[in-house]
Amino acid sequence: MIDLRLLREDPDRVRASQRARGEDVDLVDALLSADERRRSSGSRFDELRNEQKQIGLQIRSAQGDEKAELLKRASGLAAEVKAASAEQAEADEEAKQLLGRLANLLHPDVPVGGEEDFVTLEEVGTPRDFAAEGFEPRDHVELGRILGAIDIERAAKVSGSRFYYLTGVGALLELALVNMAIAQAVEAGFTPMLTPALVKPRAMEGTGFLGQAAENVFRLEEDDFYLVGTSEVPLAAYHMDEIIDADRLPLRYAGFSPCFRREAGTYGKDTRGIIRVHQFDKVEMFVFTAPEDAEAEHQRLLEWEKQFLDKLGLAYRVIEVASGDLGASAYRKFDIEAWIPTQGKYRELTSTSNCTEYQSRRLDVRMRGEHGNRPLATLNGTLCAVPRTIVAILETHQQADGSVVVPEALRPYLGGRSVLEPVGK
C-alpha cells in the first residue's frame, strides 16, 4: 500500500497514477473521506476518554448533588465513548480496505497506455534467417516430439489442457537451466531458496496478488491456502512482521519453485505448446533494500536477466511496460522478450519490477537505521521461467535434421552434451 501521508499531501498525483493505470480514480476521494472520518472519530474518542478520566477524578471528592450530577454525566459519557470507539473502528477498517485496493504509484517515465503501448529500450542479437539457411524452422512442439523432450498429448489425458510432461532430454534441459540460473545467482551474491508453493491469504494479499490478479490465482478453499503463481509471494513474505537492520541490506534471494496460474481470460491464446500453461517451474530473484537504493537495484536485476539470456545465445528486446499493463504492486517494470522464430515475434521470457514500499507496508517489513524504523523497498525479477526458455532455445538453435545445438554456457550443466539429437539417432 502507499503512504497515507503522501495521499493527503498530493492526492492529484495519486489520481493521475490511478487514471494512467486505468484503475478507479474515485477510490482516491473515497479513501480521503474515510481517512478524515477515521482521524476525526479518533480525536473525538480521545476527547471523550480524557473527559471521562477527569470526571472519574472529580467523583472521588464530590458530595451530594454534585456527585450525583457527575455520576449521571459519567454514565452518559460511557455510552458516548463506546459509540465513538465503534465509529473509529468502522472508519479505520473502511480506510484500510480502500487503501488495500489502491495500486502503487507510477514512476514518472512509465509510458501511459495498454499492453501494446510499451517502449522498446533496446534490441540485442539478430534473429536467425532460416530462409537464407535453406530450411523451414520447426516449432517447439514438433521439436519436442522429435527429441523425445515434450509430451503434451499424455499430459492432456492426465491433467487437461495447458499441461505438459518434460521427458528425457527435456527433463535434463530443465534441470540444467535451473542449475545454471542458481549458479549465476549465487555468484552474484543471492541466497538460494526452495520456497513453499502453498501460502496463507495474508502472504498472497500482502504481495498484491488478490486484487486485479485474483482471477488467475488457484485457491484451495477447504484449507484456505493459495497456490503461488511465482516464488515472489513466499519470498516477499519471508520477513513478514520483521524489522531488518539497515546494515544487512540488500538481502537478495533466488527462489526456485513451481508456479500455478489459472490463465483466466486467455481462451484461445497460445493453445499449442508450452508457452502459456497452468504449471511451470521458475527461478525468481527477490530483493529487500533501502528505498533510496531501489532504482539502482532495479537496473542490476535487469542486467542479471540479460546476462543469463546472452549466455543462451538468444535474440531479445528489452521493453518498458506501459501503465495499464502493470501489476498493482509495480512502480516500474521491464520485460525481456525473446525472438520465437516460428511465431515471427518476440515473446516475454523475463520481467523485473520495482515495487518500492508497496509490499513491505502491507507485509509490515521494516528496516532499522539511524533515523529509526521505516518501510523498505522490494524488487523482483525472473531469472529463468523454464518452459518459455526451453521454447526459445529449441526454436533458436535447431538444425535442419531436427537436432538442437546446446548453448556453450549450458553444456557443463548437461554433462558436456553439445547437441540434442532426435530420438533414435
Tab-separated table of C-alpha atoms in Angstrom:
chain	number	residue	atom	x	y	z
A	1	MET	CA	0.000	0.000	0.000
A	2	ILE	CA	1.081	3.578	-0.453
A	3	ASP	CA	1.936	6.075	2.287
A	4	LEU	CA	-1.250	7.770	3.527
A	5	ARG	CA	0.686	10.956	4.193
A	6	LEU	CA	1.551	11.173	0.511
A	7	LEU	CA	-2.111	10.727	-0.378
A	8	ARG	CA	-3.123	13.595	1.929
A	9	GLU	CA	-0.359	15.908	0.706
A	10	ASP	CA	-0.598	15.195	-3.043
A	11	PRO	CA	-3.888	13.497	-3.948
A	12	ASP	CA	-3.633	14.706	-7.554
A	13	ARG	CA	-0.506	12.595	-8.074
A	14	VAL	CA	-2.368	9.540	-6.826
A	15	ARG	CA	-5.375	10.335	-9.028
A	16	ALA	CA	-3.102	10.688	-12.064
A	17	SER	CA	-1.459	7.339	-11.289
A	18	GLN	CA	-4.801	5.585	-10.973
A	19	ARG	CA	-6.019	7.179	-14.211
A	20	ALA	CA	-2.895	6.119	-16.116
A	21	ARG	CA	-3.347	2.554	-14.905
A	22	GLY	CA	-6.997	2.506	-15.963
A	23	GLU	CA	-7.975	1.996	-12.328
A	24	ASP	CA	-10.782	3.601	-10.296
A	25	VAL	CA	-9.918	7.277	-9.710
A	26	ASP	CA	-12.910	7.782	-7.377
A	27	LEU	CA	-11.175	5.440	-4.949
A	28	VAL	CA	-8.816	8.290	-4.046
A	29	ASP	CA	-11.594	10.589	-2.813
A	30	ALA	CA	-13.356	7.727	-1.053
A	31	LEU	CA	-10.136	6.953	0.793
A	32	LEU	CA	-9.519	10.599	1.688
A	33	SER	CA	-13.039	10.802	3.115
A	34	ALA	CA	-12.634	7.581	5.115
A	35	ASP	CA	-9.259	8.755	6.389
A	36	GLU	CA	-10.776	12.063	7.537
A	37	ARG	CA	-13.593	10.216	9.336
A	38	ARG	CA	-11.052	7.901	10.953
A	39	ARG	CA	-8.947	10.796	12.220
A	40	SER	CA	-11.901	12.924	13.383
A	41	SER	CA	-13.564	9.988	15.146
A	42	GLY	CA	-10.219	9.184	16.768
A	43	SER	CA	-9.894	12.747	18.017
A	44	ARG	CA	-13.479	12.632	19.283
A	45	PHE	CA	-12.752	9.357	21.094
A	46	ASP	CA	-9.606	10.818	22.710
A	47	GLU	CA	-11.523	13.908	23.873
A	48	LEU	CA	-14.303	11.817	25.411
A	49	ARG	CA	-11.848	9.455	27.102
A	50	ASN	CA	-9.992	12.418	28.573
A	51	GLU	CA	-13.239	13.915	29.870
A	52	GLN	CA	-14.184	10.532	31.281
A	53	LYS	CA	-10.909	10.337	33.209
A	54	GLN	CA	-11.324	13.890	34.567
A	55	ILE	CA	-14.846	13.173	35.778
A	56	GLY	CA	-13.618	9.972	37.425
A	57	LEU	CA	-11.125	12.029	39.414
A	58	GLN	CA	-13.787	14.584	40.355
A	59	ILE	CA	-16.221	11.930	41.544
A	60	ARG	CA	-13.769	10.796	44.202
A	61	SER	CA	-14.003	14.111	46.105
A	62	ALA	CA	-17.553	15.189	45.127
A	63	GLN	CA	-20.520	15.094	47.513
A	64	GLY	CA	-24.310	15.196	47.323
A	65	ASP	CA	-25.936	16.702	44.229
A	66	GLU	CA	-22.589	17.436	42.618
A	67	LYS	CA	-21.605	13.774	42.835
A	68	ALA	CA	-24.996	12.653	41.516
A	69	GLU	CA	-24.635	15.014	38.555
A	70	LEU	CA	-21.120	13.786	37.850
A	71	LEU	CA	-22.244	10.152	38.023
A	72	LYS	CA	-25.036	10.932	35.591
A	73	ARG	CA	-22.563	12.563	33.201
A	74	ALA	CA	-20.158	9.628	33.607
A	75	SER	CA	-22.944	7.230	32.652
A	76	GLY	CA	-23.719	9.229	29.519
A	77	LEU	CA	-20.038	9.502	28.652
A	78	ALA	CA	-19.609	5.742	28.808
A	79	ALA	CA	-22.190	5.362	26.056
A	80	GLU	CA	-20.607	8.160	24.005
A	81	VAL	CA	-17.127	6.653	24.371
A	82	LYS	CA	-18.426	3.268	23.230
A	83	ALA	CA	-20.126	4.838	20.211
A	84	ALA	CA	-17.028	6.878	19.323
A	85	SER	CA	-14.864	3.759	19.624
A	86	ALA	CA	-17.189	1.842	17.296
A	87	GLU	CA	-17.205	4.737	14.823
A	88	GLN	CA	-13.415	4.949	14.908
A	89	ALA	CA	-13.055	1.197	14.348
A	90	GLU	CA	-15.528	1.267	11.453
A	91	ALA	CA	-13.792	4.230	9.767
A	92	ASP	CA	-10.372	2.647	10.339
A	93	GLU	CA	-11.474	-0.626	8.753
A	94	GLU	CA	-13.010	1.205	5.780
A	95	ALA	CA	-9.801	3.205	5.274
A	96	LYS	CA	-7.696	0.024	5.431
A	97	GLN	CA	-9.916	-1.745	2.906
A	98	LEU	CA	-9.808	1.194	0.480
A	99	LEU	CA	-6.059	1.639	0.932
A	100	GLY	CA	-5.565	-2.049	0.167
A	101	ARG	CA	-7.365	-1.581	-3.172
A	102	LEU	CA	-5.219	1.357	-4.244
A	103	ALA	CA	-2.424	0.482	-6.685
A	104	ASN	CA	1.157	1.628	-6.266
A	105	LEU	CA	2.202	4.984	-7.684
A	106	LEU	CA	3.901	5.020	-11.086
A	107	HIS	CA	7.444	6.012	-11.960
A	108	PRO	CA	7.389	9.272	-13.970
A	109	ASP	CA	8.958	7.555	-17.020
A	110	VAL	CA	6.373	4.764	-17.302
A	111	PRO	CA	4.643	5.066	-20.705
A	112	VAL	CA	0.898	5.609	-20.433
A	113	GLY	CA	-1.347	3.120	-22.205
A	114	GLY	CA	-2.228	-0.543	-22.533
A	115	GLU	CA	-0.436	-3.763	-23.388
A	116	GLU	CA	0.713	-2.584	-26.826
A	117	ASP	CA	1.921	0.831	-25.653
A	118	PHE	CA	5.263	-0.374	-24.290
A	119	VAL	CA	8.518	1.374	-25.200
A	120	THR	CA	11.381	-0.656	-26.673
A	121	LEU	CA	14.589	0.220	-24.820
A	122	GLU	CA	17.000	-1.981	-26.768
A	123	GLU	CA	17.276	-4.960	-29.106
A	124	VAL	CA	20.056	-7.492	-28.602
A	125	GLY	CA	21.169	-10.051	-31.167
A	126	THR	CA	19.828	-10.778	-34.638
A	127	PRO	CA	17.073	-13.346	-35.258
A	128	ARG	CA	18.240	-16.231	-37.457
A	129	ASP	CA	17.297	-16.096	-41.115
A	130	PHE	CA	16.167	-19.678	-41.657
A	131	ALA	CA	15.175	-18.994	-45.262
A	132	ALA	CA	18.755	-17.983	-46.027
A	133	GLU	CA	19.887	-21.229	-44.403
A	134	GLY	CA	17.573	-23.176	-46.689
A	135	PHE	CA	15.088	-24.791	-44.307
A	136	GLU	CA	11.786	-24.090	-42.600
A	137	PRO	CA	12.099	-23.980	-38.802
A	138	ARG	CA	10.029	-26.400	-36.758
A	139	ASP	CA	8.099	-25.132	-33.750
A	140	HIS	CA	8.949	-26.303	-30.228
A	141	VAL	CA	6.077	-28.803	-30.155
A	142	GLU	CA	7.411	-30.649	-33.203
A	143	LEU	CA	10.994	-30.388	-31.963
A	144	GLY	CA	9.923	-31.660	-28.552
A	145	ARG	CA	8.346	-34.704	-30.211
A	146	ILE	CA	11.385	-35.400	-32.398
A	147	LEU	CA	13.757	-35.100	-29.441
A	148	GLY	CA	11.530	-37.059	-27.061
A	149	ALA	CA	11.601	-33.976	-24.828
A	150	ILE	CA	7.992	-32.743	-24.528
A	151	ASP	CA	4.779	-34.772	-24.249
A	152	ILE	CA	1.633	-32.655	-24.386
A	153	GLU	CA	-0.817	-35.340	-25.506
A	154	ARG	CA	-0.353	-37.545	-22.443
A	155	ALA	CA	-0.418	-34.503	-20.159
A	156	ALA	CA	-3.807	-33.580	-21.629
A	157	LYS	CA	-5.001	-37.116	-20.893
A	158	VAL	CA	-3.805	-36.895	-17.291
A	159	SER	CA	-4.447	-33.236	-16.381
A	160	GLY	CA	-6.213	-31.497	-19.263
A	161	SER	CA	-5.149	-28.628	-21.489
A	162	ARG	CA	-2.216	-26.317	-20.711
A	163	PHE	CA	-0.182	-29.042	-19.002
A	164	TYR	CA	2.888	-30.916	-20.244
A	165	TYR	CA	5.453	-33.563	-19.428
A	166	LEU	CA	9.158	-32.897	-19.921
A	167	THR	CA	10.748	-36.245	-20.759
A	168	GLY	CA	14.280	-37.460	-21.426
A	169	VAL	CA	16.460	-34.585	-22.604
A	170	GLY	CA	13.551	-32.203	-21.901
A	171	ALA	CA	13.716	-33.016	-18.195
A	172	LEU	CA	17.510	-32.790	-18.272
A	173	LEU	CA	17.257	-29.442	-20.043
A	174	GLU	CA	15.055	-28.023	-17.272
A	175	LEU	CA	17.436	-29.210	-14.566
A	176	ALA	CA	20.387	-27.768	-16.481
A	177	LEU	CA	18.688	-24.371	-16.858
A	178	VAL	CA	17.725	-24.257	-13.188
A	179	ASN	CA	21.239	-25.177	-12.051
A	180	MET	CA	22.785	-22.644	-14.417
A	181	ALA	CA	20.428	-19.921	-13.150
A	182	ILE	CA	21.075	-20.734	-9.494
A	183	ALA	CA	24.837	-20.813	-10.112
A	184	GLN	CA	24.710	-17.338	-11.667
A	185	ALA	CA	22.549	-16.022	-8.826
A	186	VAL	CA	24.863	-17.423	-6.138
A	187	GLU	CA	27.881	-15.907	-7.898
A	188	ALA	CA	26.063	-12.535	-7.824
A	189	GLY	CA	25.505	-12.821	-4.070
A	190	PHE	CA	21.988	-14.248	-3.896
A	191	THR	CA	20.975	-16.778	-1.261
A	192	PRO	CA	19.337	-19.798	-2.973
A	193	MET	CA	15.886	-20.692	-1.613
A	194	LEU	CA	13.413	-23.547	-2.114
A	195	THR	CA	10.088	-21.971	-1.218
A	196	PRO	CA	6.570	-23.182	-0.276
A	197	ALA	CA	4.071	-23.452	-3.112
A	198	LEU	CA	1.110	-23.056	-0.717
A	199	VAL	CA	0.698	-19.817	1.218
A	200	LYS	CA	-1.803	-18.260	3.617
A	201	PRO	CA	-4.136	-15.476	2.456
A	202	ARG	CA	-2.101	-12.728	4.109
A	203	ALA	CA	1.010	-13.599	2.101
A	204	MET	CA	-0.918	-13.526	-1.169
A	205	GLU	CA	-2.806	-10.361	-0.230
A	206	GLY	CA	0.340	-8.684	1.067
A	207	THR	CA	2.148	-9.018	-2.238
A	208	GLY	CA	-0.810	-7.551	-4.138
A	209	PHE	CA	-1.989	-10.663	-5.976
A	210	LEU	CA	-5.571	-10.716	-4.693
A	211	GLY	CA	-6.602	-7.504	-6.415
A	212	GLN	CA	-6.613	-7.250	-10.195
A	213	ALA	CA	-4.673	-10.547	-10.488
A	214	ALA	CA	-7.029	-12.582	-8.278
A	215	GLU	CA	-8.747	-14.281	-11.210
A	216	ASN	CA	-5.503	-16.056	-12.105
A	217	VAL	CA	-4.826	-17.423	-8.613
A	218	PHE	CA	-5.658	-21.010	-7.658
A	219	ARG	CA	-7.252	-21.312	-4.205
A	220	LEU	CA	-7.768	-24.383	-2.032
A	221	GLU	CA	-10.934	-23.254	-0.289
A	222	GLU	CA	-11.244	-26.155	2.142
A	223	ASP	CA	-7.837	-25.412	3.657
A	224	ASP	CA	-7.707	-21.649	2.935
A	225	PHE	CA	-4.423	-21.881	1.064
A	226	TYR	CA	-3.368	-20.296	-2.223
A	227	LEU	CA	-1.093	-21.856	-4.830
A	228	VAL	CA	1.596	-19.330	-5.712
A	229	GLY	CA	1.942	-18.028	-9.259
A	230	THR	CA	5.547	-17.084	-8.509
A	231	SER	CA	8.001	-17.552	-5.649
A	232	GLU	CA	7.889	-13.754	-5.314
A	233	VAL	CA	4.997	-14.376	-2.903
A	234	PRO	CA	6.731	-16.598	-0.308
A	235	LEU	CA	9.979	-14.640	-0.722
A	236	ALA	CA	8.260	-11.293	-0.052
A	237	ALA	CA	6.501	-12.784	2.982
A	238	TYR	CA	9.692	-14.432	4.303
A	239	HIS	CA	10.429	-11.408	6.528
A	240	MET	CA	6.787	-10.544	7.233
A	241	ASP	CA	6.343	-8.691	10.569
A	242	GLU	CA	10.113	-8.304	10.957
A	243	ILE	CA	12.496	-5.366	11.359
A	244	ILE	CA	15.784	-5.776	9.453
A	245	ASP	CA	18.934	-3.885	10.415
A	246	ALA	CA	19.885	-1.474	7.625
A	247	ASP	CA	23.487	-2.737	7.531
A	248	ARG	CA	22.195	-6.162	6.389
A	249	LEU	CA	20.668	-4.702	3.241
A	250	PRO	CA	20.353	-5.503	0.458
A	251	LEU	CA	19.043	-9.010	1.121
A	252	ARG	CA	18.991	-10.932	-2.156
A	253	TYR	CA	17.207	-14.265	-2.542
A	254	ALA	CA	16.939	-16.603	-5.542
A	255	GLY	CA	13.877	-18.797	-5.178
A	256	PHE	CA	13.136	-21.947	-7.168
A	257	SER	CA	9.538	-23.128	-7.113
A	258	PRO	CA	6.642	-24.490	-9.107
A	259	CYS	CA	4.237	-21.764	-10.245
A	260	PHE	CA	0.500	-22.137	-10.808
A	261	ARG	CA	-1.702	-19.853	-12.916
A	262	ARG	CA	-5.317	-20.224	-13.946
A	263	GLU	CA	-4.741	-18.258	-17.166
A	264	ALA	CA	-8.253	-16.830	-16.902
A	265	GLY	CA	-9.182	-14.604	-19.810
A	266	THR	CA	-6.742	-16.265	-22.217
A	267	TYR	CA	-9.213	-18.527	-24.043
A	268	GLY	CA	-7.822	-19.303	-27.487
A	269	LYS	CA	-4.391	-17.766	-26.774
A	270	ASP	CA	-1.279	-19.936	-27.089
A	271	THR	CA	-3.252	-23.147	-27.023
A	272	ARG	CA	-0.440	-25.003	-28.813
A	273	GLY	CA	2.667	-25.903	-26.900
A	274	ILE	CA	4.093	-24.851	-23.548
A	275	ILE	CA	4.195	-21.064	-23.741
A	276	ARG	CA	1.044	-20.463	-21.667
A	277	VAL	CA	0.479	-23.240	-19.119
A	278	HIS	CA	-1.142	-23.813	-15.724
A	279	GLN	CA	2.001	-25.128	-14.004
A	280	PHE	CA	5.678	-24.430	-14.592
A	281	ASP	CA	8.949	-24.007	-12.719
A	282	LYS	CA	10.856	-20.762	-12.318
A	283	VAL	CA	13.937	-19.245	-10.707
A	284	GLU	CA	12.988	-15.844	-9.278
A	285	MET	CA	15.261	-13.135	-7.887
A	286	PHE	CA	13.900	-11.111	-4.971
A	287	VAL	CA	15.492	-8.206	-3.123
A	288	PHE	CA	14.849	-6.264	0.083
A	289	THR	CA	16.696	-2.938	0.039
A	290	ALA	CA	16.584	0.669	1.213
A	291	PRO	CA	14.072	2.753	-0.805
A	292	GLU	CA	16.770	5.160	-1.954
A	293	ASP	CA	18.726	2.267	-3.497
A	294	ALA	CA	15.771	0.623	-5.241
A	295	GLU	CA	16.104	2.164	-8.705
A	296	ALA	CA	19.775	1.220	-8.987
A	297	GLU	CA	18.932	-2.307	-7.805
A	298	HIS	CA	16.206	-2.500	-10.447
A	299	GLN	CA	18.807	-1.855	-13.153
A	300	ARG	CA	21.053	-4.534	-11.647
A	301	LEU	CA	18.241	-7.103	-11.786
A	302	LEU	CA	17.676	-6.257	-15.452
A	303	GLU	CA	21.386	-6.696	-16.191
A	304	TRP	CA	21.443	-10.107	-14.487
A	305	GLU	CA	18.483	-11.198	-16.633
A	306	LYS	CA	20.261	-10.001	-19.786
A	307	GLN	CA	23.435	-11.835	-18.815
A	308	PHE	CA	21.519	-15.090	-18.498
A	309	LEU	CA	19.870	-14.757	-21.909
A	310	ASP	CA	23.155	-13.678	-23.509
A	311	LYS	CA	24.717	-16.934	-22.298
A	312	LEU	CA	21.924	-18.836	-24.035
A	313	GLY	CA	22.583	-17.090	-27.342
A	314	LEU	CA	19.056	-15.730	-27.714
A	315	ALA	CA	17.956	-12.671	-29.665
A	316	TYR	CA	15.770	-10.461	-27.488
A	317	ARG	CA	14.458	-6.992	-26.830
A	318	VAL	CA	14.035	-5.072	-23.574
A	319	ILE	CA	10.804	-3.142	-23.151
A	320	GLU	CA	9.389	-0.774	-20.564
A	321	VAL	CA	5.871	-1.942	-19.730
A	322	ALA	CA	3.053	0.610	-20.085
A	323	SER	CA	0.949	1.798	-17.148
A	324	GLY	CA	-2.179	-0.190	-17.954
A	325	ASP	CA	-0.241	-3.448	-18.149
A	326	LEU	CA	1.461	-3.163	-14.753
A	327	GLY	CA	0.562	-5.244	-11.734
A	328	ALA	CA	-0.884	-3.334	-8.780
A	329	SER	CA	2.346	-3.518	-6.772
A	330	ALA	CA	4.751	-2.400	-9.535
A	331	TYR	CA	6.140	1.139	-9.636
A	332	ARG	CA	8.049	0.316	-12.808
A	333	LYS	CA	8.580	-2.865	-14.831
A	334	PHE	CA	10.934	-4.038	-17.567
A	335	ASP	CA	10.247	-7.150	-19.657
A	336	ILE	CA	12.713	-9.066	-21.789
A	337	GLU	CA	11.122	-10.739	-24.797
A	338	ALA	CA	12.972	-13.397	-26.795
A	339	TRP	CA	12.527	-13.883	-30.532
A	340	ILE	CA	10.482	-17.015	-31.282
A	341	PRO	CA	11.232	-17.966	-34.912
A	342	THR	CA	8.068	-19.870	-35.801
A	343	GLN	CA	5.868	-17.111	-34.386
A	344	GLY	CA	7.867	-14.374	-36.049
A	345	LYS	CA	7.709	-12.180	-32.978
A	346	TYR	CA	9.144	-11.507	-29.544
A	347	ARG	CA	7.578	-13.221	-26.537
A	348	GLU	CA	8.079	-12.428	-22.845
A	349	LEU	CA	10.723	-14.514	-21.105
A	350	THR	CA	11.537	-12.446	-18.022
A	351	SER	CA	10.287	-9.403	-16.166
A	352	THR	CA	11.606	-7.302	-13.325
A	353	SER	CA	9.605	-4.910	-11.150
A	354	ASN	CA	10.440	-2.259	-8.590
A	355	CYS	CA	7.619	-2.383	-6.032
A	356	THR	CA	9.078	0.400	-3.833
A	357	GLU	CA	7.499	0.249	-0.346
A	358	TYR	CA	4.131	-1.083	-1.530
A	359	GLN	CA	4.571	-4.712	-0.468
A	360	SER	CA	6.631	-4.030	2.659
A	361	ARG	CA	3.895	-1.779	4.079
A	362	ARG	CA	1.286	-4.488	3.523
A	363	LEU	CA	3.514	-7.209	4.992
A	364	ASP	CA	4.930	-4.983	7.757
A	365	VAL	CA	8.582	-5.484	6.807
A	366	ARG	CA	10.713	-2.591	8.006
A	367	MET	CA	14.347	-1.563	8.210
A	368	ARG	CA	16.102	-0.215	11.302
A	369	GLY	CA	18.567	2.619	10.659
A	370	GLU	CA	19.924	5.810	12.139
A	371	HIS	CA	16.612	7.574	11.535
A	372	GLY	CA	14.515	4.883	13.202
A	373	ASN	CA	12.316	2.195	11.694
A	374	ARG	CA	10.751	2.651	8.253
A	375	PRO	CA	9.380	0.539	5.375
A	376	LEU	CA	11.934	-0.803	2.919
A	377	ALA	CA	11.689	-1.460	-0.821
A	378	THR	CA	11.107	-4.819	-2.520
A	379	LEU	CA	12.024	-5.816	-6.066
A	380	ASN	CA	11.603	-8.983	-8.095
A	381	GLY	CA	13.000	-10.326	-11.330
A	382	THR	CA	12.627	-13.544	-13.295
A	383	LEU	CA	15.954	-15.211	-13.927
A	384	CYS	CA	14.571	-18.287	-15.686
A	385	ALA	CA	10.959	-19.202	-16.459
A	386	VAL	CA	11.688	-22.737	-17.605
A	387	PRO	CA	9.141	-23.651	-20.315
A	388	ARG	CA	9.389	-20.400	-22.282
A	389	THR	CA	13.170	-20.540	-22.078
A	390	ILE	CA	13.086	-24.085	-23.438
A	391	VAL	CA	10.834	-22.897	-26.276
A	392	ALA	CA	13.304	-20.144	-27.185
A	393	ILE	CA	16.342	-22.445	-27.021
A	394	LEU	CA	14.810	-25.237	-29.110
A	395	GLU	CA	13.493	-22.957	-31.832
A	396	THR	CA	16.529	-20.664	-31.971
A	397	HIS	CA	19.243	-23.329	-32.031
A	398	GLN	CA	17.548	-26.024	-34.137
A	399	GLN	CA	19.183	-27.647	-37.160
A	400	ALA	CA	17.625	-28.886	-40.379
A	401	ASP	CA	17.633	-32.531	-39.198
A	402	GLY	CA	15.680	-31.701	-36.023
A	403	SER	CA	18.682	-31.683	-33.719
A	404	VAL	CA	19.335	-28.699	-31.447
A	405	VAL	CA	22.719	-27.182	-30.645
A	406	VAL	CA	23.166	-26.667	-26.898
A	407	PRO	CA	24.405	-23.169	-25.976
A	408	GLU	CA	28.016	-23.432	-24.838
A	409	ALA	CA	27.350	-21.967	-21.379
A	410	LEU	CA	24.676	-24.602	-20.752
A	411	ARG	CA	26.775	-27.613	-21.732
A	412	PRO	CA	28.514	-28.126	-18.359
A	413	TYR	CA	25.066	-28.485	-16.785
A	414	LEU	CA	24.083	-31.116	-19.374
A	415	GLY	CA	27.055	-33.386	-18.762
A	416	GLY	CA	29.037	-31.782	-21.577
A	417	ARG	CA	26.397	-32.554	-24.203
A	418	SER	CA	26.742	-30.178	-27.185
A	419	VAL	CA	23.811	-31.343	-29.321
A	420	LEU	CA	20.350	-32.695	-28.535
A	421	GLU	CA	19.766	-35.450	-31.060
A	422	PRO	CA	16.440	-36.742	-32.405
A	423	VAL	CA	15.265	-39.903	-30.655
A	424	GLY	CA	16.502	-42.995	-32.455
A	425	LYS	CA	19.575	-41.346	-33.884
